[in-house]
Amino acid sequence: MSTQPLVIGKFSLGMGDRFAHEAEAQLAACLAARKLGVEIVPVWNKSNREHNIIGSEPTSTRAAADAAVKALGWTAPYFLDADHIGLKTVDRFVGVSDFFTIDVADFIAQPADPAAVKAFVDRHPELVGTLTLAGIDRPFTTTRADVERTAAKFLLAVQEAGKVYRHIVSVKGVGRFVPEISMDETDSPQTPPELLVILAAIADEGVPIQTIAPKFTGRFNKGVDYVGDLAQFEREFNDDLCVIAHAVKRYGLPANLKLSVHSGSDKFSIYPAIRRALAKHGAGVHVKTAGTTWLEEVIGLAEAGGAGLALAKEIYAEALAHMDELCQPYATVIDIDRSKLPAAAVVNAWTSEQFVGALRHDQQNPLYNAHIRQLIHVGFKVAAKMGPRYLEQLKACRESGSRNVTGNLLERHIRPLFL
Ligand SMILES: [Zn+2]
């Protein structure tokens, strides 16, 4: 085994593959990007939550990724992300994963030891006062009380990340995996000045993170476009990049540290801003996409017509019937207006073109329906319950499925962000 520490490249794409049948189609998008001149590191991510809903194990994700890499002759690095794990859930991933998204959002705002908070602020007088960071026009002005408040809010979460990190190290060894810390699944966004305090604390905790996932301003609903103030997003995203560059130098965090954008698929309206910011700062980024691939599977079924279309309609009808249960685990990241969801009988009468038009993320198409899209997004449990019946149909509709999966990642994601 090589002793070189694992380092993730500048641009990487998190790809979720709920039923472990699309790894080749996903990798084909990275391969196409490579031919077009940009290196995208593929990272297969599947959260503990997804594994539980589907009833799968991380070993199946590893097997699918390795098989795709072999089949397509991919020689560049690729990773397997244990997505949104904590101390209680990490163990089933430790053997097969080499990227860990340590999710400590639940520990935000839980009270940290006041003595630890005081020690942190004492150790970091540079965080108090007027901070001028390269690239940010308006300096941050913070009082000791501000820094204390921020530290009190995030210190316990960072300490928890340290525990999880050290646990993974005890099994895999230092440098044998890419650590990410995520704080995105929480109510309020983290501001750039807060991010600076968080990064200082992470450095103190000795976690050599290569990616960090803050919660950004605005709504990042699953599978649909960004909702929020575009100008504010762009300003904060740029400021975050400057904060990271500063923290790398000031606190000795890994030089390749970059932002990780969770629920990053389909956020078409902010891609130009992200692209501009990356170019301006020469920065890298990790963009996680997961359910967008499952949606393309369903589009592939519908596009194939016949039994494929019938199964896609059945998935919609079942998802509609079990909407509350399916939406519950994703309540904070979806926004579905029930009155915009057609009855199952209406959808059952649809042609292939109508179904595909409603589901495919083409906002120019008058048939497009963001509410159906979000419902199907959270509806993968329905397909999981169908078991072999779903998988058989997926294989029968292989051509349209793969074409849509590859095309979606390449044309709607990689191209606007990186090409
Ligand atoms: Zn996330």
Coordinates of C-alpha atoms and ligand atoms in Angstrom, one line a residue:
M1 CA 0.0 0.0 0.0
S2 CA 1.2 3.5 -0.8
T3 CA 2.2 5.7 2.1
Q4 CA 1.2 8.9 0.3
P5 CA -1.7 10.5 2.2
L6 CA -5.0 10.5 0.2
V7 CA -5.6 14.0 -1.2
I8 CA -8.7 14.9 -3.1
G9 CA -8.2 17.0 -6.3
K10 CA -9.5 20.5 -7.0
F11 CA -12.9 19.7 -8.6
S12 CA -14.9 16.7 -7.4
L13 CA -18.4 15.5 -7.8
G14 CA -20.4 13.6 -5.2
M15 CA -22.5 11.1 -7.0
G16 CA -25.3 9.1 -5.3
D17 CA -26.3 5.8 -6.8
R18 CA -29.3 4.6 -4.7
F19 CA -29.7 1.2 -6.3
A20 CA -26.0 0.7 -7.3
H21 CA -26.8 0.3 -11.0
E22 CA -25.6 3.7 -12.4
A23 CA -21.9 3.9 -11.4
E24 CA -20.8 3.3 -15.0
A25 CA -23.2 5.9 -16.4
Q26 CA -22.0 8.4 -13.8
L27 CA -18.4 7.7 -14.4
A28 CA -19.0 8.1 -18.1
A29 CA -19.8 11.8 -17.4
C30 CA -16.4 12.3 -15.6
L31 CA -14.7 10.5 -18.5
A32 CA -16.4 12.8 -21.0
A33 CA -15.4 15.8 -18.9
R34 CA -11.8 14.6 -18.9
K35 CA -11.9 14.4 -22.7
L36 CA -13.2 17.9 -22.8
G37 CA -10.3 19.1 -20.6
V38 CA -11.4 19.2 -17.0
E39 CA -10.5 16.6 -14.3
I40 CA -13.4 15.8 -12.1
V41 CA -12.8 13.4 -9.2
P42 CA -15.8 11.1 -8.8
V43 CA -16.9 10.5 -5.3
W44 CA -19.7 7.9 -4.7
N45 CA -21.7 9.0 -1.7
K46 CA -24.4 7.2 0.0
S47 CA -25.6 8.2 3.4
N48 CA -26.4 6.0 6.3
R49 CA -30.0 7.2 6.0
E50 CA -30.2 6.1 2.3
H51 CA -28.7 2.7 3.2
N52 CA -31.3 2.3 5.9
I53 CA -34.2 3.3 3.7
I54 CA -33.1 1.0 0.9
G55 CA -31.8 -1.8 3.0
S56 CA -28.3 -1.8 1.4
E57 CA -24.8 -2.0 2.8
P58 CA -21.8 0.2 2.0
T59 CA -20.0 -2.8 0.5
S60 CA -22.5 -2.7 -2.4
T61 CA -21.5 0.9 -3.2
R62 CA -17.9 -0.1 -3.1
A63 CA -18.5 -3.1 -5.4
A64 CA -20.4 -1.0 -7.9
A65 CA -17.8 1.8 -8.0
D66 CA -14.9 -0.6 -8.4
A67 CA -16.7 -2.4 -11.2
A68 CA -17.4 0.8 -13.1
V69 CA -13.8 2.0 -12.7
K70 CA -12.6 -1.3 -14.1
A71 CA -15.1 -1.5 -16.9
L72 CA -14.4 2.1 -18.1
G73 CA -10.6 1.9 -17.5
W74 CA -10.7 4.9 -15.2
T75 CA -7.1 5.4 -14.0
A76 CA -7.5 8.7 -12.0
P77 CA -8.4 8.8 -8.3
Y78 CA -12.0 8.1 -7.1
F79 CA -13.4 7.9 -3.6
L80 CA -16.2 6.4 -1.6
D81 CA -17.9 8.8 0.8
A82 CA -19.5 7.6 4.0
D83 CA -22.0 10.4 3.8
H84 CA -23.5 12.0 6.9
I85 CA -22.0 9.6 9.5
G86 CA -21.5 10.1 13.2
L87 CA -19.9 8.1 16.0
K88 CA -23.0 5.8 16.1
T89 CA -23.1 5.1 12.4
V90 CA -19.6 5.2 11.1
D91 CA -18.5 1.6 11.8
R92 CA -20.3 -0.1 8.9
F93 CA -18.5 2.3 6.5
V94 CA -15.0 2.2 7.9
G95 CA -13.8 -0.8 5.9
V96 CA -14.9 0.3 2.5
S97 CA -14.9 4.1 2.5
D98 CA -12.0 6.5 2.0
F99 CA -13.9 9.7 2.3
F100 CA -16.0 10.5 5.5
T101 CA -18.6 13.2 5.8
I102 CA -18.6 13.7 9.5
D103 CA -22.0 15.3 10.2
V104 CA -22.1 17.2 13.4
A105 CA -25.1 19.5 12.7
D106 CA -27.1 17.9 15.6
F107 CA -24.4 19.2 18.0
I108 CA -24.6 22.8 16.9
A109 CA -25.9 25.1 19.6
Q110 CA -25.6 22.4 22.2
P111 CA -23.8 24.0 25.1
A112 CA -20.1 23.6 25.1
D113 CA -18.1 23.6 28.3
P114 CA -17.7 27.3 29.3
A115 CA -14.1 26.8 30.3
A116 CA -13.3 25.3 26.8
V117 CA -15.0 28.3 25.2
K118 CA -13.0 30.7 27.3
A119 CA -9.8 28.9 26.5
F120 CA -10.6 29.0 22.8
V121 CA -11.2 32.7 22.8
D122 CA -8.0 33.3 24.9
R123 CA -6.0 31.2 22.4
H124 CA -7.4 33.2 19.5
P125 CA -7.1 37.0 20.1
E126 CA -6.6 37.4 16.4
L127 CA -10.3 36.6 15.9
V128 CA -11.4 39.7 17.9
G129 CA -11.4 43.2 16.5
T130 CA -11.2 44.3 12.9
L131 CA -10.2 41.4 10.6
T132 CA -9.1 42.3 7.1
L133 CA -9.1 39.2 4.9
A134 CA -7.5 39.2 1.4
G135 CA -10.3 39.4 -1.2
I136 CA -13.0 40.7 1.2
D137 CA -13.7 44.4 0.8
R138 CA -15.5 45.0 4.1
P139 CA -13.5 43.9 7.0
F140 CA -15.1 41.7 9.7
T141 CA -15.6 43.5 12.9
T142 CA -16.1 41.3 15.9
T143 CA -16.1 41.8 19.7
R144 CA -14.8 39.2 22.2
A145 CA -18.5 38.6 23.1
D146 CA -19.2 37.8 19.4
V147 CA -16.4 35.2 19.2
E148 CA -17.5 33.7 22.5
R149 CA -21.0 33.4 21.3
T150 CA -19.9 31.7 18.0
A151 CA -17.5 29.4 19.9
A152 CA -20.2 28.5 22.4
K153 CA -22.5 27.6 19.5
F154 CA -20.0 25.5 17.5
L155 CA -17.4 24.2 19.8
L156 CA -19.2 21.1 20.9
A157 CA -19.9 20.2 17.3
V158 CA -16.2 20.6 16.4
Q159 CA -15.2 18.5 19.4
E160 CA -17.6 15.8 18.3
A161 CA -16.1 15.9 14.8
G162 CA -12.7 15.4 16.5
K163 CA -14.0 12.2 18.3
V164 CA -15.3 10.8 15.1
Y165 CA -12.2 11.6 13.2
R166 CA -9.9 10.0 15.8
H167 CA -12.1 6.9 15.8
I168 CA -11.8 6.6 12.0
V169 CA -8.0 7.1 12.3
S170 CA -7.8 4.4 15.0
V171 CA -9.0 1.9 12.4
K172 CA -7.7 3.3 9.0
G173 CA -4.7 5.3 10.0
V174 CA -3.7 8.9 9.4
G175 CA -3.9 10.1 5.8
R176 CA -5.8 7.0 4.7
F177 CA -9.0 8.9 4.1
V178 CA -10.4 12.3 3.1
P179 CA -12.2 14.0 6.1
E180 CA -15.1 16.3 5.6
I181 CA -17.1 18.1 8.3
S182 CA -20.7 18.9 7.5
M183 CA -22.9 21.4 9.2
D184 CA -25.5 21.8 6.5
E185 CA -28.5 20.0 7.9
T186 CA -29.5 22.7 10.4
D187 CA -31.9 25.6 10.5
S188 CA -29.7 28.7 10.1
P189 CA -26.9 29.3 7.7
Q190 CA -23.4 29.9 8.9
T191 CA -22.0 33.3 8.0
P192 CA -18.4 33.8 6.7
P193 CA -17.2 35.2 10.1
E194 CA -18.7 32.1 11.8
L195 CA -17.0 29.9 9.3
L196 CA -13.6 31.4 10.3
V197 CA -14.2 30.6 14.0
I198 CA -15.3 27.1 13.0
L199 CA -12.2 26.5 11.0
A200 CA -9.9 27.8 13.8
A201 CA -11.6 25.4 16.1
I202 CA -11.3 22.5 13.7
A203 CA -7.6 23.2 13.3
D204 CA -7.3 23.3 17.2
E205 CA -9.1 20.0 17.3
G206 CA -6.5 18.5 14.9
V207 CA -8.9 17.4 12.2
P208 CA -7.1 17.8 8.8
I209 CA -10.3 18.4 6.8
Q210 CA -10.1 18.7 3.1
T211 CA -13.7 19.7 2.5
I212 CA -16.2 21.6 4.7
A213 CA -19.9 21.8 4.2
P214 CA -21.5 24.8 5.8
K215 CA -25.1 25.6 5.4
F216 CA -25.4 28.4 2.8
T217 CA -28.0 31.1 2.7
G218 CA -31.1 30.2 0.8
R219 CA -33.0 27.0 0.3
F220 CA -31.3 23.9 -1.2
N221 CA -34.3 21.7 -1.8
K222 CA -33.8 18.2 -3.1
G223 CA -33.6 17.9 -6.8
V224 CA -34.9 21.4 -7.7
D225 CA -33.4 24.8 -8.2
Y226 CA -32.0 27.1 -5.6
V227 CA -34.5 29.5 -3.9
G228 CA -33.0 32.6 -2.3
D229 CA -31.2 35.8 -2.8
L230 CA -28.7 35.2 -5.6
A231 CA -26.6 38.3 -4.8
Q232 CA -26.3 37.4 -1.2
F233 CA -25.4 33.8 -2.0
E234 CA -22.7 35.0 -4.4
R235 CA -21.2 37.4 -1.9
E236 CA -21.2 34.9 0.9
F237 CA -19.8 32.1 -1.3
N238 CA -16.9 34.4 -2.3
D239 CA -16.3 35.5 1.3
D240 CA -16.3 31.8 2.3
L241 CA -13.6 31.1 -0.2
C242 CA -11.5 34.0 1.2
V243 CA -12.1 32.7 4.8
I244 CA -10.9 29.2 3.7
A245 CA -7.8 30.6 2.0
H246 CA -7.0 32.6 5.1
A247 CA -7.6 29.7 7.5
V248 CA -5.4 27.4 5.5
K249 CA -2.5 29.8 5.9
R250 CA -3.2 31.0 9.4
Y251 CA -4.2 27.7 11.0
G252 CA -2.2 25.2 8.9
L253 CA -5.3 23.4 7.5
P254 CA -4.7 21.3 4.4
A255 CA -3.8 23.4 1.4
N256 CA -6.5 21.7 -0.7
L257 CA -9.3 22.5 1.8
K258 CA -12.4 23.5 -0.2
L259 CA -16.1 24.0 0.1
S260 CA -18.5 21.1 -0.2
V261 CA -21.9 22.0 -1.6
H262 CA -24.5 19.6 -0.3
S263 CA -27.8 19.1 -2.1
G264 CA -25.8 20.6 -4.9
S265 CA -27.5 19.0 -7.8
D266 CA -30.0 21.0 -9.8
K267 CA -29.1 24.4 -8.3
F268 CA -28.8 25.8 -11.8
S269 CA -29.4 29.4 -10.9
I270 CA -26.3 29.6 -8.6
Y271 CA -23.9 27.6 -10.8
P272 CA -22.8 30.8 -12.7
A273 CA -22.0 32.4 -9.3
I274 CA -20.1 29.4 -8.1
R275 CA -18.2 29.2 -11.4
R276 CA -17.3 32.9 -11.3
A277 CA -16.1 32.6 -7.7
L278 CA -14.0 29.5 -8.3
A279 CA -12.3 31.2 -11.3
K280 CA -11.8 34.5 -9.4
H281 CA -10.1 32.8 -6.4
G282 CA -8.6 29.8 -8.2
A283 CA -10.5 27.7 -5.7
G284 CA -11.7 24.1 -5.9
V285 CA -15.1 22.7 -4.9
H286 CA -16.9 19.5 -4.1
V287 CA -20.5 19.4 -5.3
K288 CA -22.6 16.6 -3.9
T289 CA -25.4 15.3 -6.1
A290 CA -27.3 12.3 -5.1
G291 CA -31.0 11.9 -5.8
T292 CA -30.7 13.6 -9.2
T293 CA -29.4 10.2 -10.5
W294 CA -32.4 8.3 -9.2
L295 CA -34.7 10.8 -10.8
E296 CA -32.9 10.1 -14.1
E297 CA -33.5 6.4 -13.6
V298 CA -37.2 7.1 -13.4
I299 CA -37.1 9.4 -16.4
G300 CA -35.3 6.6 -18.2
L301 CA -38.1 4.1 -17.4
A302 CA -40.7 6.6 -18.5
E303 CA -38.9 7.4 -21.7
A304 CA -38.6 3.8 -22.6
G305 CA -42.5 3.5 -22.6
G306 CA -44.4 0.3 -22.2
A307 CA -43.6 -1.6 -19.0
G308 CA -41.0 1.0 -18.0
L309 CA -43.5 3.9 -18.2
A310 CA -46.1 1.7 -16.3
L311 CA -43.6 1.2 -13.5
A312 CA -42.7 4.9 -13.4
K313 CA -46.5 5.7 -13.0
E314 CA -46.7 3.1 -10.3
I315 CA -43.9 4.7 -8.4
Y316 CA -45.7 8.1 -8.6
A317 CA -49.0 6.6 -7.4
E318 CA -47.3 4.8 -4.5
A319 CA -45.2 7.9 -3.6
L320 CA -48.4 10.0 -3.6
A321 CA -50.2 7.5 -1.4
H322 CA -47.3 7.5 1.1
M323 CA -46.3 11.1 0.8
D324 CA -46.2 11.9 4.5
E325 CA -44.0 9.0 5.5
L326 CA -41.7 9.5 2.5
C327 CA -41.3 13.3 3.2
Q328 CA -40.7 13.0 6.9
P329 CA -36.9 12.3 6.8
Y330 CA -36.4 15.1 4.3
A331 CA -38.8 17.6 5.8
T332 CA -36.2 20.5 6.0
V333 CA -35.0 20.1 2.5
I334 CA -38.2 19.8 0.4
D335 CA -41.0 22.2 -0.3
I336 CA -43.9 20.4 -1.9
D337 CA -47.3 22.1 -2.6
R338 CA -49.8 19.2 -2.5
S339 CA -52.3 21.2 -4.7
K340 CA -49.7 21.0 -7.5
L341 CA -49.6 17.2 -7.4
P342 CA -51.9 15.6 -10.0
A343 CA -54.0 12.6 -8.9
A344 CA -52.6 9.2 -9.7
A345 CA -55.5 8.6 -12.2
V346 CA -54.4 11.7 -14.1
V347 CA -50.8 10.6 -14.3
N348 CA -51.8 7.1 -15.3
A349 CA -53.2 8.5 -18.5
W350 CA -50.0 10.4 -19.4
T351 CA -47.9 9.6 -22.4
S352 CA -44.2 9.0 -22.1
E353 CA -43.6 12.6 -23.2
Q354 CA -45.9 14.0 -20.6
F355 CA -44.3 12.0 -17.7
V356 CA -40.7 12.8 -18.8
G357 CA -41.7 16.5 -19.4
A358 CA -43.1 16.7 -15.8
L359 CA -40.0 15.1 -14.2
R360 CA -37.0 16.2 -16.2
H361 CA -35.4 19.4 -14.8
D362 CA -36.0 21.6 -17.7
Q363 CA -37.6 24.8 -16.4
Q364 CA -38.3 26.0 -20.0
N365 CA -40.6 23.1 -20.5
P366 CA -44.2 24.0 -19.6
L367 CA -44.8 20.4 -18.6
Y368 CA -42.1 20.6 -15.8
N369 CA -43.5 20.2 -12.3
A370 CA -41.1 20.8 -9.4
H371 CA -43.5 19.3 -6.9
I372 CA -43.7 16.0 -8.7
R373 CA -39.9 16.1 -9.0
Q374 CA -39.5 16.5 -5.2
L375 CA -42.0 13.9 -4.4
I376 CA -40.3 11.3 -6.7
H377 CA -37.0 12.4 -5.3
V378 CA -37.9 11.3 -1.8
G379 CA -39.9 8.4 -3.2
F380 CA -37.0 6.0 -3.7
K381 CA -38.3 3.8 -0.9
V382 CA -41.1 2.8 -3.1
A383 CA -38.7 1.4 -5.7
A384 CA -36.7 -0.2 -2.9
K385 CA -39.9 -2.0 -1.8
M386 CA -40.5 -3.2 -5.3
G387 CA -37.1 -4.9 -5.1
P388 CA -36.2 -7.2 -8.0
R389 CA -39.2 -5.9 -10.0
Y390 CA -37.7 -2.4 -10.1
L391 CA -34.2 -3.6 -10.8
E392 CA -35.3 -5.9 -13.6
Q393 CA -37.1 -3.0 -15.3
L394 CA -34.1 -0.8 -14.8
K395 CA -32.0 -3.4 -16.7
A396 CA -34.7 -3.7 -19.4
C397 CA -34.5 0.1 -19.9
R398 CA -30.7 0.3 -19.6
E399 CA -30.2 2.4 -22.7
S400 CA -32.5 5.3 -21.8
G401 CA -31.5 5.1 -18.1
S402 CA -27.8 5.4 -18.7
R403 CA -28.2 8.1 -21.4
N404 CA -30.2 10.2 -19.0
V405 CA -27.9 9.7 -16.0
T406 CA -24.8 10.6 -18.0
G407 CA -26.4 13.4 -19.9
N408 CA -27.8 15.0 -16.7
L409 CA -24.4 15.0 -14.9
L410 CA -22.5 16.1 -17.9
E411 CA -24.7 18.7 -19.5
R412 CA -26.7 20.1 -16.6
H413 CA -24.0 19.9 -13.9
I414 CA -20.4 19.5 -15.0
R415 CA -20.7 21.8 -18.0
P416 CA -22.2 24.8 -16.3
L417 CA -19.9 24.5 -13.3
F418 CA -16.6 23.4 -14.8
L419 CA -16.4 23.4 -18.6
Ligands
ZN1 ZN -25.7 17.0 3.3

